[in-house]
Coordinates of C-alpha atoms in Angstrom, one line a residue:
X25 CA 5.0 0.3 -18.4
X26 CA 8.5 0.9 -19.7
X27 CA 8.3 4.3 -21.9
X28 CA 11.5 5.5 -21.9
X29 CA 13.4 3.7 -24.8
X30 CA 17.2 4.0 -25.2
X31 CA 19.2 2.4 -28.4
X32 CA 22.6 0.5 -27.2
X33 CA 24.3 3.2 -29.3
X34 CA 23.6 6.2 -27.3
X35 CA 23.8 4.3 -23.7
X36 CA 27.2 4.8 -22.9
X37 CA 27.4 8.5 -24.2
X38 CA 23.9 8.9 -21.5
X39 CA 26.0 7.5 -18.7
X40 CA 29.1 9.6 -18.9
X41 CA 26.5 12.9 -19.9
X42 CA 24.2 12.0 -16.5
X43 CA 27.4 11.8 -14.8
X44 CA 28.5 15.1 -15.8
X45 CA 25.5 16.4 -15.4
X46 CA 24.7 15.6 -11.7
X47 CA 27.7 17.0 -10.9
X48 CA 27.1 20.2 -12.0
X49 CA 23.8 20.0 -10.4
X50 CA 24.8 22.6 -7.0
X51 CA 21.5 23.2 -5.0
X52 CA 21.5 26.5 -2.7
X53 CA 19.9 25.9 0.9
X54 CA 16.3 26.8 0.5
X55 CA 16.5 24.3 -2.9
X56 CA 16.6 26.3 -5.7
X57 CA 19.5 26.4 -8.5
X58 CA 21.6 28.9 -9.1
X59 CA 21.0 31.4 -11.6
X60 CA 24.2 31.0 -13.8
X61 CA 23.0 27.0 -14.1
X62 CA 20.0 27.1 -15.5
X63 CA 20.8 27.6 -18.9
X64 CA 23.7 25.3 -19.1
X65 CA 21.1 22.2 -17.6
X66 CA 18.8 23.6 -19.9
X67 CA 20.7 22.7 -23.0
X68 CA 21.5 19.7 -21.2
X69 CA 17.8 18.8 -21.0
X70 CA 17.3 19.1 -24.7
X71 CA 20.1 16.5 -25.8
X72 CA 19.4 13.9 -23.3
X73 CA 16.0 14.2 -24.7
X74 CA 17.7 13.9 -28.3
X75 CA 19.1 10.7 -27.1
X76 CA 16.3 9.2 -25.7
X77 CA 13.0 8.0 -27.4
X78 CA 9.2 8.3 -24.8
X79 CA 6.9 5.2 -26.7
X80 CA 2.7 5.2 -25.1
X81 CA 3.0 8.8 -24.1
X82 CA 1.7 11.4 -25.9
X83 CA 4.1 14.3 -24.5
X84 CA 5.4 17.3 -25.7
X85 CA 8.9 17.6 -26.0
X86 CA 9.0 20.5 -23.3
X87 CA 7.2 17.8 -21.5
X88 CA 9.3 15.6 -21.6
X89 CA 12.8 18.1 -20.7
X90 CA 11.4 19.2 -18.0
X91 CA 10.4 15.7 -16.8
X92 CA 14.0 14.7 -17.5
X93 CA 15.0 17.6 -15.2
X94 CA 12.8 16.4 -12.3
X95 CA 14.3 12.9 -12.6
X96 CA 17.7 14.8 -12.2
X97 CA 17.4 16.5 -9.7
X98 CA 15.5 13.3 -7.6
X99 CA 18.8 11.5 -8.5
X100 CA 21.0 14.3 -7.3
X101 CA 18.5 15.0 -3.9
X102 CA 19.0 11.1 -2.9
X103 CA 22.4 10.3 -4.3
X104 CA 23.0 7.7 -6.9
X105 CA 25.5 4.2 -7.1
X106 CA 27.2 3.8 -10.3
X107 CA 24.2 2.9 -11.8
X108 CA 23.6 6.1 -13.4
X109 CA 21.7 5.5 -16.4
X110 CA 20.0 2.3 -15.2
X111 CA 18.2 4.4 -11.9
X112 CA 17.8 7.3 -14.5
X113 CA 15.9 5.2 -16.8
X114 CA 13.5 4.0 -14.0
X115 CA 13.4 7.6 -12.1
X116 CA 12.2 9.0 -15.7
X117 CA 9.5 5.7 -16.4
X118 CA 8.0 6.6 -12.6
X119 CA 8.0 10.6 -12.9
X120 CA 5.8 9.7 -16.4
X121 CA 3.5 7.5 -15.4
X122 CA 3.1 9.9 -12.3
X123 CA 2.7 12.7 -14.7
X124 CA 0.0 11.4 -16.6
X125 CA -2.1 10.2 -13.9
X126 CA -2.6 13.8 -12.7
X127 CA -5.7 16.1 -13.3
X128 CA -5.3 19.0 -15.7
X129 CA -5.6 22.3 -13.2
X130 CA -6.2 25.7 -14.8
X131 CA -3.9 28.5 -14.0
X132 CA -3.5 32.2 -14.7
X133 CA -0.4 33.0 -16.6
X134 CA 0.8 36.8 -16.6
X135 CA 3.0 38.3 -19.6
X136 CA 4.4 41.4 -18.8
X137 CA 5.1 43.6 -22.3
X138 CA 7.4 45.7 -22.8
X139 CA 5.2 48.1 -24.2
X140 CA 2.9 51.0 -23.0
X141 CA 2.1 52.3 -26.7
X142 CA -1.3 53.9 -27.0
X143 CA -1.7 51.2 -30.1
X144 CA -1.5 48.4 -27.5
X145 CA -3.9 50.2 -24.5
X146 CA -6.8 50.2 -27.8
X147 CA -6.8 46.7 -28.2
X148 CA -8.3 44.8 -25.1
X149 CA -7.3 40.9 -26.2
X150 CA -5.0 39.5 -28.8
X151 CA -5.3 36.3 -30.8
X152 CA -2.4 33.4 -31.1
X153 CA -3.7 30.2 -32.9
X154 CA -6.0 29.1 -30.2
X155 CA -5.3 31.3 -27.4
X156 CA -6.3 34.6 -26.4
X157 CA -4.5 36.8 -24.0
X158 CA -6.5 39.7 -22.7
X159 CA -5.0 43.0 -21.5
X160 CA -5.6 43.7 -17.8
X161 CA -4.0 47.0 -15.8
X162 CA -1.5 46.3 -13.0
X163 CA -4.0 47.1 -10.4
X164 CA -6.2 44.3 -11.2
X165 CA -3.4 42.0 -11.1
X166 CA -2.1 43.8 -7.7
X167 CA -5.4 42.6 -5.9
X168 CA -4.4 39.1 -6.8
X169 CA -4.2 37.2 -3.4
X170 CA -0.6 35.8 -4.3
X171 CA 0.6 39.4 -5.4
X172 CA 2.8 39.9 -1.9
X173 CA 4.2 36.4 -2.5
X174 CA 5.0 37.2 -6.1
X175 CA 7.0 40.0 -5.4
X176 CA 9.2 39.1 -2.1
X177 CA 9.9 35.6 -4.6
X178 CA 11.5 38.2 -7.3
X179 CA 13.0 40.7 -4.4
X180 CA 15.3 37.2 -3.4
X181 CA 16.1 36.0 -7.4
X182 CA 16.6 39.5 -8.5
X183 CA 18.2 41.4 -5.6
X184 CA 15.8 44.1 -5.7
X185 CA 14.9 45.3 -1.9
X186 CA 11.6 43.5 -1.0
X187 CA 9.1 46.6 -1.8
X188 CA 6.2 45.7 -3.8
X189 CA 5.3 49.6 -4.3
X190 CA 8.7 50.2 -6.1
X191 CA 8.4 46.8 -8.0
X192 CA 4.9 48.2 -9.1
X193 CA 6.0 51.7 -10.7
X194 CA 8.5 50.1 -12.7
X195 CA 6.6 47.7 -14.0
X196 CA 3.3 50.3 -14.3
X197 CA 6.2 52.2 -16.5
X198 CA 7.4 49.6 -18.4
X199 CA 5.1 46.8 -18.8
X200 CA 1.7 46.2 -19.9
X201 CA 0.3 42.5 -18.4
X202 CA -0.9 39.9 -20.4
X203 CA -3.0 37.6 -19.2
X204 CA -4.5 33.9 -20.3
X205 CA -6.2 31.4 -17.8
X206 CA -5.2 27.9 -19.5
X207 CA -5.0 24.3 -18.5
X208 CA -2.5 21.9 -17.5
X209 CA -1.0 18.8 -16.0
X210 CA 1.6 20.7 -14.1
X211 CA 2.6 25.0 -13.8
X212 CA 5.6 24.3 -16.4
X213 CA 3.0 22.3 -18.8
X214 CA 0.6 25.2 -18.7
X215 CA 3.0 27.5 -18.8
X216 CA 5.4 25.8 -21.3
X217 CA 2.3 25.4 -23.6
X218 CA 1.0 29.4 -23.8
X219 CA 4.7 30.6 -24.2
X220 CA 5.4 29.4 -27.2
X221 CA 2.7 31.2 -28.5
X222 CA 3.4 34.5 -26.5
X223 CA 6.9 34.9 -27.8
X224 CA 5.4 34.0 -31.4
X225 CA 3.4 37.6 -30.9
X226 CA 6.4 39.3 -30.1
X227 CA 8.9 37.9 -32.4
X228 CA 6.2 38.7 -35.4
X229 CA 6.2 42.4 -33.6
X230 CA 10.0 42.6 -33.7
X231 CA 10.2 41.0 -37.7
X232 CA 7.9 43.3 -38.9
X233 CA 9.7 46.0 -38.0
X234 CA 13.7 44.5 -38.6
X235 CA 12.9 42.7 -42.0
X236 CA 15.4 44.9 -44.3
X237 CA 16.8 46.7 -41.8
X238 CA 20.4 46.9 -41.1
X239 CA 22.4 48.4 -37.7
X240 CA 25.7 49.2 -37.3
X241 CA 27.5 50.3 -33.9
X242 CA 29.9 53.4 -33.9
X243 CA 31.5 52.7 -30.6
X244 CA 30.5 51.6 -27.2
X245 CA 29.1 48.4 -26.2
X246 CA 26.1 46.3 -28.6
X247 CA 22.7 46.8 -28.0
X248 CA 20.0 44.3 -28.5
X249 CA 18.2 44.6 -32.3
X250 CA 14.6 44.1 -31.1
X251 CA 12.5 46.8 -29.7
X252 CA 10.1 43.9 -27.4
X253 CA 12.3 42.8 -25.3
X254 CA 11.3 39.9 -23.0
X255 CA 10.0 40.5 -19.8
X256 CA 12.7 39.3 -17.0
X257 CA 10.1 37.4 -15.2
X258 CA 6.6 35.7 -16.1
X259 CA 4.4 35.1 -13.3
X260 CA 2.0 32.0 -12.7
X261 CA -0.8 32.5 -10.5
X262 CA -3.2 29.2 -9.2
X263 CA -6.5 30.1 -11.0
X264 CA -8.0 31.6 -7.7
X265 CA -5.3 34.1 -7.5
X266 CA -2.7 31.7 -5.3
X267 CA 0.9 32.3 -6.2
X268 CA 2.2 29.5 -7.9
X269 CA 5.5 30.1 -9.5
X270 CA 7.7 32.2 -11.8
X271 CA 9.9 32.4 -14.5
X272 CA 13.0 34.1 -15.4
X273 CA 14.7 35.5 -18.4
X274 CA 18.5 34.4 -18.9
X275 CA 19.7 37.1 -20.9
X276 CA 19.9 40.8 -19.1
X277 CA 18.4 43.8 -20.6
X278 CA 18.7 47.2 -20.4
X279 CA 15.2 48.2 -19.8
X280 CA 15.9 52.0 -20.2
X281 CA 12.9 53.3 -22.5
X282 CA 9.7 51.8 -23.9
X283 CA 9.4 49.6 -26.3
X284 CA 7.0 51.0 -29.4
X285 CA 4.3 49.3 -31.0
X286 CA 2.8 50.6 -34.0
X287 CA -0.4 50.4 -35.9
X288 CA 1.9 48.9 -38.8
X289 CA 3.3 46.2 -36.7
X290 CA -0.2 45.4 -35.5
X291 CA -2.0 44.9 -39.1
X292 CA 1.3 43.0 -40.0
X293 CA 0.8 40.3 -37.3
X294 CA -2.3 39.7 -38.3
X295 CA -1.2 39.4 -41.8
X296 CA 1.2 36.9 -40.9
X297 CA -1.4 35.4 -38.1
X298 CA -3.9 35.3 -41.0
X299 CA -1.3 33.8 -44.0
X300 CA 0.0 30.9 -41.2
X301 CA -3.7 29.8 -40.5
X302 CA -3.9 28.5 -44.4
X303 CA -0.9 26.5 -44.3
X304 CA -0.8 23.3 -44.0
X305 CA 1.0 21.7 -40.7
X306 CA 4.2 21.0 -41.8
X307 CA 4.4 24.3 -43.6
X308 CA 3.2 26.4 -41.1
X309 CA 5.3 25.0 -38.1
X310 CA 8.4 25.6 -40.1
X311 CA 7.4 29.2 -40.7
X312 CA 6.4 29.8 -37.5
X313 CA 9.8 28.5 -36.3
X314 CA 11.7 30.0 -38.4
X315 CA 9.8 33.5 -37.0
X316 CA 11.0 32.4 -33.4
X317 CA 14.4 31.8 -34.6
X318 CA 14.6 35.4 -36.1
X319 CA 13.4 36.8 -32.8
X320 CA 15.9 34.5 -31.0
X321 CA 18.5 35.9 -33.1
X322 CA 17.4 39.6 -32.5
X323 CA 17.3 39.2 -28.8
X324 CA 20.8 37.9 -28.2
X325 CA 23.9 39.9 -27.9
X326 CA 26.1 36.9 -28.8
X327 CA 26.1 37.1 -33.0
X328 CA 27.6 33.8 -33.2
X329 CA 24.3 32.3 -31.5
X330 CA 22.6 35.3 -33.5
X331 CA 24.2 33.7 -36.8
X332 CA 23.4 30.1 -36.0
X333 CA 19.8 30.8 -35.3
X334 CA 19.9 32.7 -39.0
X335 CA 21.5 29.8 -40.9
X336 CA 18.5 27.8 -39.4
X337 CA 15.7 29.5 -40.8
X338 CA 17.4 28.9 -44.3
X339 CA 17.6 25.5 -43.4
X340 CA 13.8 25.6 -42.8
X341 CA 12.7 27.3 -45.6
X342 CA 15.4 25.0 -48.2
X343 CA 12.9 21.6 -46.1
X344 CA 16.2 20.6 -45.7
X345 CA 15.3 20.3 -41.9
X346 CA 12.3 18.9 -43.0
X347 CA 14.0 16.3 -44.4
X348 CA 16.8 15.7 -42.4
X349 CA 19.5 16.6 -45.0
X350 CA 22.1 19.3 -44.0
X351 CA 24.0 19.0 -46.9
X352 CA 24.7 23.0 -47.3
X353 CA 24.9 22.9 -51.5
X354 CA 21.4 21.7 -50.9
X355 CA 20.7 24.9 -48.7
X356 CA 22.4 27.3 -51.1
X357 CA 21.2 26.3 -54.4
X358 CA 17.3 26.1 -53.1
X359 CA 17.6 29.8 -51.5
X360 CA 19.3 30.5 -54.7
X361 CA 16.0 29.2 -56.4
X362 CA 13.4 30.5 -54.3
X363 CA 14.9 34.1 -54.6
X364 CA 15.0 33.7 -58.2
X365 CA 18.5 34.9 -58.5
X366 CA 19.5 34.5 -62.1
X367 CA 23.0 36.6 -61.4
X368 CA 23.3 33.8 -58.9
X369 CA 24.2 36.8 -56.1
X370 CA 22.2 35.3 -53.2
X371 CA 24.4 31.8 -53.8
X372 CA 27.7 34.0 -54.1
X373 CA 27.3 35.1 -50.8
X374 CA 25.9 32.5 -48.9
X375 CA 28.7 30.4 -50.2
X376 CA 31.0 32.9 -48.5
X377 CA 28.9 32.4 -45.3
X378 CA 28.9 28.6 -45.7
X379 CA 32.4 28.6 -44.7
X380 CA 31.7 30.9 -41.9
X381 CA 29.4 28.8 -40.7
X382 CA 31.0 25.8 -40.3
X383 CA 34.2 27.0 -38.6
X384 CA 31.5 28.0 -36.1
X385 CA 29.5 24.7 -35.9
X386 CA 32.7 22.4 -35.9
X387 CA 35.6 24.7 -34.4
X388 CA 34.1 27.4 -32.4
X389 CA 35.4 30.0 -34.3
X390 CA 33.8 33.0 -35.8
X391 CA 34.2 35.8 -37.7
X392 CA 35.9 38.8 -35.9
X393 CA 33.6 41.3 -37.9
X394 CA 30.3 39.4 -35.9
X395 CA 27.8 42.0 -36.6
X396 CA 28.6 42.9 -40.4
X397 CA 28.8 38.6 -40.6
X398 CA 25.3 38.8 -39.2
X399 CA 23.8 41.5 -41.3
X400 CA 24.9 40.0 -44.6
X401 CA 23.2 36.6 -43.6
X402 CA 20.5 38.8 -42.0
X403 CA 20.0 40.4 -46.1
X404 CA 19.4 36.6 -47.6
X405 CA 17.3 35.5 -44.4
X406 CA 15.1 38.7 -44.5
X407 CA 14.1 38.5 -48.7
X408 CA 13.9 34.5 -48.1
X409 CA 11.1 35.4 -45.7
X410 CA 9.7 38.0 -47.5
X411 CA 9.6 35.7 -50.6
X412 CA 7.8 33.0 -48.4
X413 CA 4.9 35.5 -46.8
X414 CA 3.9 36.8 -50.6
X415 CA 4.1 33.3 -52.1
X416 CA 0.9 32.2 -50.1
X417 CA -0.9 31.0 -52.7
X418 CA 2.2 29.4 -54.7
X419 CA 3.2 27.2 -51.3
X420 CA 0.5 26.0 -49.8
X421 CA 1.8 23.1 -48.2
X422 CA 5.5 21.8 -47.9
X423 CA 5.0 19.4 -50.6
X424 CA 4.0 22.0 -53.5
X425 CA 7.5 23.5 -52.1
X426 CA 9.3 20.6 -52.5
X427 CA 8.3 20.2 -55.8
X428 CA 9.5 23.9 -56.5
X429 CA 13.0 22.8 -55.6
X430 CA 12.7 19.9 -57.5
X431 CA 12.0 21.2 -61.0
X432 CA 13.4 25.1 -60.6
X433 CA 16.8 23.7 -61.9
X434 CA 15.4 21.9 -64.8
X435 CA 16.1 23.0 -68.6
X436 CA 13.3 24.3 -70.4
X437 CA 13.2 21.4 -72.2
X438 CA 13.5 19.1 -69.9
X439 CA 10.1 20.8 -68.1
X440 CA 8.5 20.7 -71.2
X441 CA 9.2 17.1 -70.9
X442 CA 7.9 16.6 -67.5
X443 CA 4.9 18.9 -68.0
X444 CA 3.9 16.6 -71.4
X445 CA 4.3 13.2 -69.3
X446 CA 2.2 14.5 -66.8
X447 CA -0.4 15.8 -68.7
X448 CA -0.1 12.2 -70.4
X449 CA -1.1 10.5 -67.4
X450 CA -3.9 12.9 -66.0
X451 CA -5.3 12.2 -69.8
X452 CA -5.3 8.5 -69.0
X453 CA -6.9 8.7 -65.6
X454 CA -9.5 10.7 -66.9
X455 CA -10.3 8.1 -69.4
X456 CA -10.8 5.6 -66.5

């Protein structure tokens, strides 16, 4: 069966991209990538899959990257002809239909937190959507029978001498593990699958306690804004304790004192895990993106991604994602509307960002001021959010939303005028 569909338009932009991006493709000797590649291929990954279309396979879209990436690097292990996007097309159709012939196998995922709080050592499991992940002590996990593996794997990535005691008091000081046994087709299925919710705990952690806040930096080099920072690796053990593989964190952190949880960030995740369960679909997965956006933002030291990621949730909240339509007066004036601005203040300064924003997108440049740029977009993103979690019962669903945008800039007399029709035709349905 031929999944992968392509539309003539974007085959000759695939060619020259899988071209370029076999070339950067530089294996080290015992088969692995080098660091400083992997997030370049990743982003790589995500607009080939932009390009592409999968038809009779239900797949995720980290599914489908990281099947794109296998089909890469089988292409760059045997050598291609010119043919690059025709033996692309076919590698990907054979890595799919191999994919979804295989048995789902459970593993054992490990989250390491950077957290040793006493509010976090009360609580023995936490709640994501439909997964749980229970909290285990470092000696448990040490009697796993893939531990030893585990560690010499991250004493070669890492450059840190090969001594699992060492390894173990830093983390025993730093980290508290995480753990959830799940199912999947594959270790980066099952693994792909639980992180999205993981880092959807600790991105609510870190918003509840940076909505409204502002930091400024009187010298020196910037810190990171969040207080969870990500673990640098995340281990995936077989489900009979095997290692299996692991994952690391691009961005480097200065893992110099412990993270904090408090009981206030712990009732307001469940708030926010409590409000997201009564939205509808669409609704709730823009919320809950624009949450992982925030904690994207907060976790990066670059502002201009840190900006980017900020304009996005407004273009989440506006629908205008939703929709498809990036027309930034569209963005504005709906922010401007679901703030309830009368002064218009909120649309005064985002059209001072707009402009910001697109010498970024199109030109690369950005403001030289990055992190007072960043707070000022941060004040409209932060109150737009805000807005969103006490509205719960005014937005229920995106459509309800969509209809707030649609009337809010209405005369009063022109809503008088809608509200009359409409309660003209509920009258005549009644009747029938």
């Amino acid at each position: 069966m031929n999944y992968v569909q392509i539309e003539e338009k974007n085959k000759e932009f695939l060619k020259e991209y899988i071209k370029e991006t076999l070339n950067i493709m530089k294996f080290t000797k015992n088969g692995h990538l080098p660091i400083n590649t992997l997030f370049p291929l990743d982003v790589r990954k995500v607009i080939i899959s932009s390009k592409i279309s999968i038809q009779g396979a239900d797949l995720a879209k980290e599914e489908i990257r990281l099947l794109i990436f296998k089909s890469l690097k089988n292409l760059k292990t045997k050598g291609t002809t010119s043919l690059f996007l025709e033996e692309f097309n076919k590698d990907l159709n054979s890595e799919i239909a191999l994919y979804l012939s295989l048995p789902e196998n459970e593993y054992c995922l490990i989250f390491p937190l950077y957290n040793n709080s006493d509010e976090i050592s009360r609580k023995r499991k936490y709640k994501v959507r439909e997964m749980e992940f229970k909290k285990k002590s470092w000696d448990e996990i040490k009697k796993f029978s893939g531990w030893k593996d585990f560690t010499k794997r991250v004493s070669q990535l890492i450059n840190l001498p090969y001594n699992p005691d060492e390894l173990m008091k830093i983390m025993i000081n730093k980290f508290i593990p995480l753990i959830i046994f799940t199912k999947g087709r594959s270790a980066d299925h099952a693994f792909q699958n639980a992180y999205i919710k993981y880092d959807l705990f600790c991105s609510i952690l870190n918003l509840s306690d940076n909505l409204s806040a502002r930091t400024y930096f009187f010298g020196g080099p910037p810190t990171h804004l969040e207080a969870i920072f990500p673990s640098p690796y995340y281990i995936v053990f077989k489900s009979g304790g095997d290692y299996e593989t692991l994952y690391i964190t691009y961005e480097k952190y200065k893992y110099d004192k412990k993270g904090q949880i408090k009981r206030k960030n712990l009732i307001f995740m469940e708030k926010i895990m409590n409000h997201l369960e009564r939205k509808d679909e669409k609704l709730r997965f823009l919320i809950e993106d624009s949450i992982l956006k925030y904690g994207q933002a907060l976790n990066t030291l670059d502002w201009r991604y840190a900006f980017l990621d900020l304009w996005q949730i407004l273009e989440n909240l506006s629908l205008c994602r939703l929709e498809n339509y990036f027309k930034m007066e569209t963005v504005i004036n709906r922010i401007n509307a679901l703030l309830g601005e009368n002064n218009s203040s909120a649309a005064i300064l985002l059209e001072e960002l707009k402009d910001t924003r697109n010498k970024l997108v199109h030109d690369g440049e950005f403001s030289k001021e990055g992190l007072l740029t960043f707070n000022l977009l941060k004040i409209i993103v932060d109150r737009s959010l805000l807005k969103i979690f006490s509205s719960q019962k005014k937005f229920s669903n995106t459509n309800s939303l969509k209809l707030f945008f649609q009337h809010i800039s209405q005369s009063d007399s022109n809503l008088k005028e809608t509200k009359r029709i409409i309660n003209m035709i509920q009258r005549s349905r009644s009747k029938l």
